[in-house]
Short mmCIF file of N, CA and C in Angstrom, two decimals:
data_model
loop_
_atom_site.label_atom_id
_atom_site.label_comp_id
_atom_site.label_asym_id
_atom_site.label_seq_id
_atom_site.Cartn_x
_atom_site.Cartn_y
_atom_site.Cartn_z
N MET A 1 -19.52 11.07 10.27
CA MET A 1 -19.34 11.89 9.24
C MET A 1 -18.83 11.27 7.95
N ALA A 2 -19.35 11.62 6.75
CA ALA A 2 -18.95 10.96 5.54
C ALA A 2 -17.54 11.39 5.18
N SER A 3 -16.92 10.40 4.37
CA SER A 3 -15.56 10.67 4.01
C SER A 3 -15.50 11.73 2.90
N SER A 4 -14.47 12.40 2.84
CA SER A 4 -14.32 13.42 1.73
C SER A 4 -13.74 12.86 0.40
N THR A 5 -13.66 13.61 -0.48
CA THR A 5 -13.13 13.11 -1.86
C THR A 5 -11.67 12.69 -1.70
N VAL A 6 -10.95 13.45 -0.95
CA VAL A 6 -9.51 13.03 -0.88
C VAL A 6 -9.32 11.79 -0.12
N GLU A 7 -10.14 11.56 0.86
CA GLU A 7 -10.06 10.33 1.65
C GLU A 7 -10.50 9.17 0.85
N ARG A 8 -11.60 9.32 -0.05
CA ARG A 8 -11.99 8.29 -0.92
C ARG A 8 -10.87 7.91 -2.04
N PHE A 9 -10.19 9.06 -2.46
CA PHE A 9 -9.10 8.73 -3.47
C PHE A 9 -7.99 8.02 -2.76
N ALA A 10 -7.71 8.44 -1.52
CA ALA A 10 -6.56 7.78 -0.82
C ALA A 10 -6.87 6.34 -0.45
N GLY A 11 -8.12 6.12 -0.09
CA GLY A 11 -8.62 4.80 0.17
C GLY A 11 -8.65 3.88 -1.12
N ALA A 12 -8.89 4.37 -2.26
CA ALA A 12 -8.96 3.81 -3.56
C ALA A 12 -7.53 3.49 -3.97
N VAL A 13 -6.57 4.35 -3.72
CA VAL A 13 -5.17 4.00 -3.92
C VAL A 13 -4.69 2.84 -3.08
N LEU A 14 -4.96 2.86 -1.84
CA LEU A 14 -4.60 1.80 -1.01
C LEU A 14 -5.30 0.40 -1.41
N ALA A 15 -6.56 0.56 -1.77
CA ALA A 15 -7.16 -0.71 -2.28
C ALA A 15 -6.67 -1.17 -3.58
N ALA A 16 -6.28 -0.29 -4.41
CA ALA A 16 -5.62 -0.75 -5.67
C ALA A 16 -4.28 -1.34 -5.39
N GLU A 17 -3.53 -0.89 -4.46
CA GLU A 17 -2.31 -1.49 -4.06
C GLU A 17 -2.55 -2.91 -3.46
N ALA A 18 -3.55 -3.00 -2.68
CA ALA A 18 -3.85 -4.25 -2.08
C ALA A 18 -4.26 -5.23 -3.17
N LEU A 19 -5.11 -4.84 -4.13
CA LEU A 19 -5.36 -5.76 -5.19
C LEU A 19 -4.15 -6.12 -6.13
N THR A 20 -3.28 -5.21 -6.27
CA THR A 20 -2.08 -5.56 -7.02
C THR A 20 -1.26 -6.54 -6.36
N LEU A 21 -1.10 -6.41 -5.10
CA LEU A 21 -0.30 -7.42 -4.22
C LEU A 21 -1.03 -8.71 -4.17
N LEU A 22 -2.32 -8.71 -4.16
CA LEU A 22 -3.16 -9.93 -4.26
C LEU A 22 -2.74 -10.73 -5.48
N ILE A 23 -2.66 -9.94 -6.63
CA ILE A 23 -2.36 -10.64 -7.88
C ILE A 23 -0.86 -11.16 -7.84
N VAL A 24 -0.05 -10.47 -7.25
CA VAL A 24 1.37 -10.97 -7.03
C VAL A 24 1.42 -12.11 -6.11
N LEU A 25 0.60 -12.16 -5.13
CA LEU A 25 0.40 -13.28 -4.30
C LEU A 25 -0.13 -14.57 -5.01
N GLY A 26 -1.03 -14.42 -5.84
CA GLY A 26 -1.46 -15.47 -6.84
C GLY A 26 -0.30 -15.96 -7.64
N TRP A 27 0.50 -15.03 -8.23
CA TRP A 27 1.53 -15.45 -9.00
C TRP A 27 2.63 -16.26 -8.23
N GLN A 28 2.84 -15.82 -6.98
CA GLN A 28 3.82 -16.65 -6.16
C GLN A 28 3.28 -17.98 -5.85
N VAL A 29 1.96 -18.18 -5.57
CA VAL A 29 1.39 -19.42 -5.25
C VAL A 29 1.55 -20.30 -6.51
N VAL A 30 1.20 -19.74 -7.69
CA VAL A 30 1.29 -20.57 -8.93
C VAL A 30 2.72 -21.05 -9.19
N ALA A 31 3.72 -20.08 -8.90
CA ALA A 31 5.11 -20.41 -9.10
C ALA A 31 5.44 -21.58 -8.17
N LEU A 32 5.03 -21.50 -6.88
CA LEU A 32 5.44 -22.53 -5.91
C LEU A 32 4.82 -23.82 -6.34
N ILE A 33 3.53 -23.91 -6.72
CA ILE A 33 2.77 -25.11 -7.16
C ILE A 33 3.46 -25.75 -8.40
N GLY A 34 3.92 -24.82 -9.32
CA GLY A 34 4.38 -25.32 -10.50
C GLY A 34 5.84 -25.68 -10.44
N GLY A 35 6.48 -25.57 -9.29
CA GLY A 35 7.83 -26.00 -9.11
C GLY A 35 8.84 -25.09 -9.64
N ASP A 36 8.41 -23.81 -9.79
CA ASP A 36 9.29 -22.72 -10.44
C ASP A 36 9.98 -21.98 -9.38
N THR A 37 10.30 -22.54 -8.26
CA THR A 37 11.06 -21.87 -7.20
C THR A 37 12.26 -22.77 -6.86
N LEU A 38 13.32 -22.01 -6.35
CA LEU A 38 14.60 -22.63 -6.08
C LEU A 38 14.59 -23.16 -4.54
N ASP A 39 13.96 -22.37 -3.68
CA ASP A 39 13.98 -22.67 -2.27
C ASP A 39 12.48 -22.66 -1.70
N VAL A 40 11.98 -23.75 -1.44
CA VAL A 40 10.58 -23.83 -0.99
C VAL A 40 10.27 -23.05 0.26
N PRO A 41 11.14 -23.23 1.32
CA PRO A 41 10.85 -22.48 2.59
C PRO A 41 10.82 -20.98 2.39
N SER A 42 11.78 -20.45 1.60
CA SER A 42 11.82 -18.99 1.30
C SER A 42 10.65 -18.60 0.54
N SER A 43 10.15 -19.43 -0.35
CA SER A 43 8.91 -19.11 -1.16
C SER A 43 7.82 -18.98 -0.29
N LEU A 44 7.68 -19.98 0.68
CA LEU A 44 6.48 -19.93 1.61
C LEU A 44 6.56 -18.77 2.41
N ALA A 45 7.65 -18.42 2.96
CA ALA A 45 7.79 -17.20 3.79
C ALA A 45 7.46 -15.99 3.04
N LEU A 46 7.86 -15.87 1.83
CA LEU A 46 7.47 -14.69 0.94
C LEU A 46 6.02 -14.61 0.73
N ILE A 47 5.41 -15.83 0.53
CA ILE A 47 3.96 -15.94 0.33
C ILE A 47 3.18 -15.40 1.61
N VAL A 48 3.61 -15.84 2.77
CA VAL A 48 3.08 -15.41 4.00
C VAL A 48 3.24 -13.83 4.23
N LEU A 49 4.34 -13.36 3.98
CA LEU A 49 4.61 -11.96 4.13
C LEU A 49 3.81 -11.02 3.12
N THR A 50 3.63 -11.64 1.90
CA THR A 50 2.88 -10.89 0.91
C THR A 50 1.35 -10.96 1.31
N ALA A 51 0.89 -12.03 1.88
CA ALA A 51 -0.51 -12.13 2.38
C ALA A 51 -0.74 -11.13 3.49
N ILE A 52 0.21 -11.00 4.38
CA ILE A 52 0.11 -9.96 5.50
C ILE A 52 0.04 -8.59 4.95
N ALA A 53 0.79 -8.29 3.91
CA ALA A 53 0.84 -7.01 3.31
C ALA A 53 -0.53 -6.67 2.66
N VAL A 54 -1.12 -7.65 1.98
CA VAL A 54 -2.33 -7.54 1.27
C VAL A 54 -3.46 -7.24 2.35
N ALA A 55 -3.40 -8.07 3.43
CA ALA A 55 -4.32 -7.77 4.53
C ALA A 55 -4.27 -6.44 5.14
N ALA A 56 -3.00 -5.98 5.36
CA ALA A 56 -2.72 -4.63 5.91
C ALA A 56 -3.18 -3.51 5.12
N LEU A 57 -2.79 -3.63 3.82
CA LEU A 57 -3.21 -2.53 2.83
C LEU A 57 -4.73 -2.44 2.71
N ALA A 58 -5.37 -3.57 2.68
CA ALA A 58 -6.90 -3.57 2.64
C ALA A 58 -7.50 -3.01 3.91
N ALA A 59 -6.90 -3.32 4.99
CA ALA A 59 -7.43 -2.84 6.30
C ALA A 59 -7.20 -1.21 6.31
N PHE A 60 -6.01 -0.81 5.84
CA PHE A 60 -5.79 0.61 5.78
C PHE A 60 -6.76 1.34 4.82
N ALA A 61 -7.05 0.72 3.74
CA ALA A 61 -7.98 1.23 2.75
C ALA A 61 -9.38 1.42 3.27
N VAL A 62 -9.87 0.40 4.04
CA VAL A 62 -11.18 0.49 4.73
C VAL A 62 -11.09 1.57 5.81
N ALA A 63 -10.11 1.68 6.61
CA ALA A 63 -9.94 2.59 7.69
C ALA A 63 -9.90 4.06 7.12
N VAL A 64 -9.19 4.30 6.09
CA VAL A 64 -9.13 5.58 5.47
C VAL A 64 -10.56 6.04 5.00
N TRP A 65 -11.17 5.09 4.29
CA TRP A 65 -12.54 5.35 3.81
C TRP A 65 -13.49 5.71 4.89
N ARG A 66 -13.35 5.08 6.12
CA ARG A 66 -14.10 5.41 7.30
C ARG A 66 -13.69 6.51 8.15
N ARG A 67 -12.53 7.10 7.66
CA ARG A 67 -12.01 8.24 8.47
C ARG A 67 -11.34 7.93 9.80
N VAL A 68 -10.79 6.76 9.86
CA VAL A 68 -10.04 6.36 11.09
C VAL A 68 -8.58 6.68 11.04
N SER A 69 -8.05 7.35 12.09
CA SER A 69 -6.70 7.88 11.85
C SER A 69 -5.68 6.83 11.83
N TRP A 70 -5.78 5.63 12.39
CA TRP A 70 -4.65 4.60 12.30
C TRP A 70 -4.63 4.16 10.77
N GLY A 71 -5.65 4.21 10.04
CA GLY A 71 -5.62 3.89 8.63
C GLY A 71 -4.67 4.77 7.80
N ARG A 72 -4.84 6.15 8.16
CA ARG A 72 -4.06 7.04 7.48
C ARG A 72 -2.60 6.91 7.89
N SER A 73 -2.29 6.72 9.12
CA SER A 73 -0.87 6.68 9.60
C SER A 73 -0.27 5.32 9.11
N GLY A 74 -1.03 4.25 9.14
CA GLY A 74 -0.56 3.03 8.58
C GLY A 74 -0.28 3.06 7.04
N GLY A 75 -1.15 3.73 6.34
CA GLY A 75 -1.05 3.89 4.89
C GLY A 75 0.07 4.72 4.66
N ILE A 76 0.47 5.78 5.34
CA ILE A 76 1.61 6.60 5.21
C ILE A 76 2.87 5.66 5.24
N VAL A 77 2.92 4.93 6.24
CA VAL A 77 4.11 4.04 6.46
C VAL A 77 4.18 3.11 5.23
N ALA A 78 3.10 2.54 4.85
CA ALA A 78 3.11 1.61 3.64
C ALA A 78 3.53 2.27 2.46
N GLN A 79 3.15 3.54 2.31
CA GLN A 79 3.67 4.34 1.01
C GLN A 79 5.17 4.58 1.08
N LEU A 80 5.67 4.82 2.33
CA LEU A 80 7.11 5.08 2.45
C LEU A 80 7.84 3.71 2.15
N LEU A 81 7.31 2.63 2.57
CA LEU A 81 7.92 1.31 2.27
C LEU A 81 7.82 1.03 0.78
N ILE A 82 6.76 1.38 0.11
CA ILE A 82 6.71 1.22 -1.33
C ILE A 82 7.70 2.11 -2.00
N LEU A 83 7.91 3.32 -1.54
CA LEU A 83 8.94 4.26 -2.20
C LEU A 83 10.32 3.68 -1.99
N ALA A 84 10.54 3.01 -0.81
CA ALA A 84 11.85 2.40 -0.61
C ALA A 84 12.02 1.19 -1.56
N VAL A 85 11.06 0.44 -1.76
CA VAL A 85 11.16 -0.65 -2.70
C VAL A 85 11.48 -0.13 -4.21
N ALA A 86 10.79 1.01 -4.53
CA ALA A 86 11.02 1.60 -5.81
C ALA A 86 12.53 2.12 -5.92
N LEU A 87 13.05 2.66 -4.83
CA LEU A 87 14.46 3.05 -4.85
C LEU A 87 15.29 1.88 -5.07
N GLY A 88 15.04 0.75 -4.37
CA GLY A 88 15.85 -0.45 -4.54
C GLY A 88 15.71 -1.02 -5.94
N ALA A 89 14.61 -0.85 -6.56
CA ALA A 89 14.32 -1.38 -8.03
C ALA A 89 15.15 -0.55 -8.93
N ALA A 90 15.41 0.67 -8.69
CA ALA A 90 16.20 1.61 -9.59
C ALA A 90 17.65 1.49 -9.37
N THR A 91 18.14 0.91 -8.34
CA THR A 91 19.59 0.82 -8.05
C THR A 91 20.12 -0.61 -8.17
N GLY A 92 21.39 -0.72 -8.10
CA GLY A 92 22.04 -2.05 -7.86
C GLY A 92 22.33 -2.55 -9.37
N GLN A 93 22.90 -3.76 -9.37
CA GLN A 93 23.30 -4.47 -10.54
C GLN A 93 22.21 -4.66 -11.55
N TYR A 94 20.96 -5.07 -11.07
CA TYR A 94 19.93 -5.37 -11.89
C TYR A 94 18.89 -4.24 -11.75
N GLY A 95 19.26 -2.93 -11.54
CA GLY A 95 18.25 -1.80 -11.45
C GLY A 95 17.63 -1.63 -12.72
N ASP A 96 16.34 -1.29 -12.66
CA ASP A 96 15.54 -0.96 -13.87
C ASP A 96 14.65 0.25 -13.51
N PRO A 97 15.12 1.41 -14.15
CA PRO A 97 14.39 2.57 -13.83
C PRO A 97 12.90 2.60 -14.22
N GLY A 98 12.51 1.91 -15.26
CA GLY A 98 11.16 1.84 -15.62
C GLY A 98 10.29 1.12 -14.59
N THR A 99 10.83 0.00 -13.99
CA THR A 99 10.11 -0.60 -12.94
C THR A 99 10.03 0.20 -11.73
N ALA A 100 11.11 0.91 -11.49
CA ALA A 100 11.14 1.77 -10.33
C ALA A 100 9.99 2.80 -10.40
N VAL A 101 9.84 3.39 -11.59
CA VAL A 101 8.79 4.47 -11.81
C VAL A 101 7.45 3.85 -11.63
N LEU A 102 7.29 2.64 -12.14
CA LEU A 102 6.01 1.98 -12.05
C LEU A 102 5.55 1.74 -10.63
N ILE A 103 6.59 1.51 -9.77
CA ILE A 103 6.36 1.21 -8.30
C ILE A 103 6.22 2.57 -7.58
N ALA A 104 6.96 3.55 -7.98
CA ALA A 104 7.01 4.88 -7.24
C ALA A 104 5.78 5.70 -7.49
N VAL A 105 5.20 5.70 -8.69
CA VAL A 105 4.14 6.61 -8.95
C VAL A 105 2.96 6.41 -8.06
N PRO A 106 2.40 5.21 -7.90
CA PRO A 106 1.34 4.96 -7.02
C PRO A 106 1.73 5.19 -5.49
N GLY A 107 2.91 4.93 -5.14
CA GLY A 107 3.32 5.09 -3.79
C GLY A 107 3.41 6.66 -3.50
N LEU A 108 3.91 7.42 -4.44
CA LEU A 108 3.96 8.93 -4.29
C LEU A 108 2.49 9.50 -4.21
N ALA A 109 1.63 8.99 -5.19
CA ALA A 109 0.35 9.48 -5.17
C ALA A 109 -0.41 9.18 -3.88
N GLY A 110 -0.25 7.90 -3.44
CA GLY A 110 -0.91 7.57 -2.11
C GLY A 110 -0.36 8.34 -1.01
N PHE A 111 0.92 8.61 -1.04
CA PHE A 111 1.52 9.34 0.17
C PHE A 111 1.00 10.82 0.19
N ILE A 112 0.92 11.47 -1.00
CA ILE A 112 0.35 12.83 -1.09
C ILE A 112 -1.18 12.81 -0.72
N LEU A 113 -1.83 11.84 -1.24
CA LEU A 113 -3.36 11.84 -0.94
C LEU A 113 -3.59 11.62 0.76
N LEU A 114 -2.76 10.74 1.27
CA LEU A 114 -2.84 10.40 2.62
C LEU A 114 -2.44 11.58 3.48
N LEU A 115 -1.44 12.35 3.05
CA LEU A 115 -1.14 13.58 3.79
C LEU A 115 -2.19 14.65 3.72
N ALA A 116 -2.85 14.77 2.48
CA ALA A 116 -3.93 15.69 2.32
C ALA A 116 -5.16 15.25 3.18
N ALA A 117 -5.37 13.94 3.33
CA ALA A 117 -6.48 13.46 4.10
C ALA A 117 -6.25 13.72 5.62
N THR A 118 -4.93 13.56 6.01
CA THR A 118 -4.53 13.84 7.35
C THR A 118 -4.90 15.36 7.68
N ARG A 119 -4.39 16.27 6.74
CA ARG A 119 -4.56 17.69 6.92
C ARG A 119 -6.04 18.00 6.98
N ARG A 120 -6.91 17.30 6.18
CA ARG A 120 -8.31 17.56 6.16
C ARG A 120 -9.00 17.16 7.46
N ALA A 121 -8.53 16.04 8.07
CA ALA A 121 -9.05 15.56 9.35
C ALA A 121 -8.60 16.39 10.53
N ALA A 122 -7.58 17.17 10.42
CA ALA A 122 -7.10 17.96 11.55
C ALA A 122 -8.01 18.97 12.06
N PRO A 123 -8.76 19.72 11.27
CA PRO A 123 -9.74 20.60 11.81
C PRO A 123 -10.87 19.94 12.55
N ASP A 124 -11.25 18.73 12.12
CA ASP A 124 -12.32 17.97 12.81
C ASP A 124 -11.94 17.68 14.18
N ARG A 125 -10.62 17.37 14.42
CA ARG A 125 -10.17 16.93 15.72
C ARG A 125 -10.18 18.25 16.69
N ASP A 126 -9.86 19.35 16.05
CA ASP A 126 -9.93 20.56 16.91
C ASP A 126 -11.19 21.00 17.44
N ASP A 127 -12.31 20.57 16.73
CA ASP A 127 -13.63 20.99 17.12
C ASP A 127 -14.16 20.20 18.37
N ARG A 128 -13.52 19.20 18.70
CA ARG A 128 -13.98 18.32 19.89
C ARG A 128 -13.78 18.98 21.10
#
């Protein structure tokens, strides 16, 4: 069965988040190569974790587009993690509300779209 509009939008949000993190990954690699890091092992670990996040978000995007349930549930967890990062960006000694909003808006949009996609998929499961 073809994916619905809400699933396509949810998949597009996840794909955009994966692309954004891919850009951040490139930035991290350039900083490491350019010697703009204080601790090389920590930088390498952050690069690996960012690469894993890119791969996960991309896989969730494809799965949501294909109407696979694990993609929706994984995407929801990813959106909640993004919202937690946004909260962290808004608080603390170096908190910046503007940055927090830039992080939170796509996270909230993705969360709402993924919940809508889950609701849309529910009647399909009942028909089996």
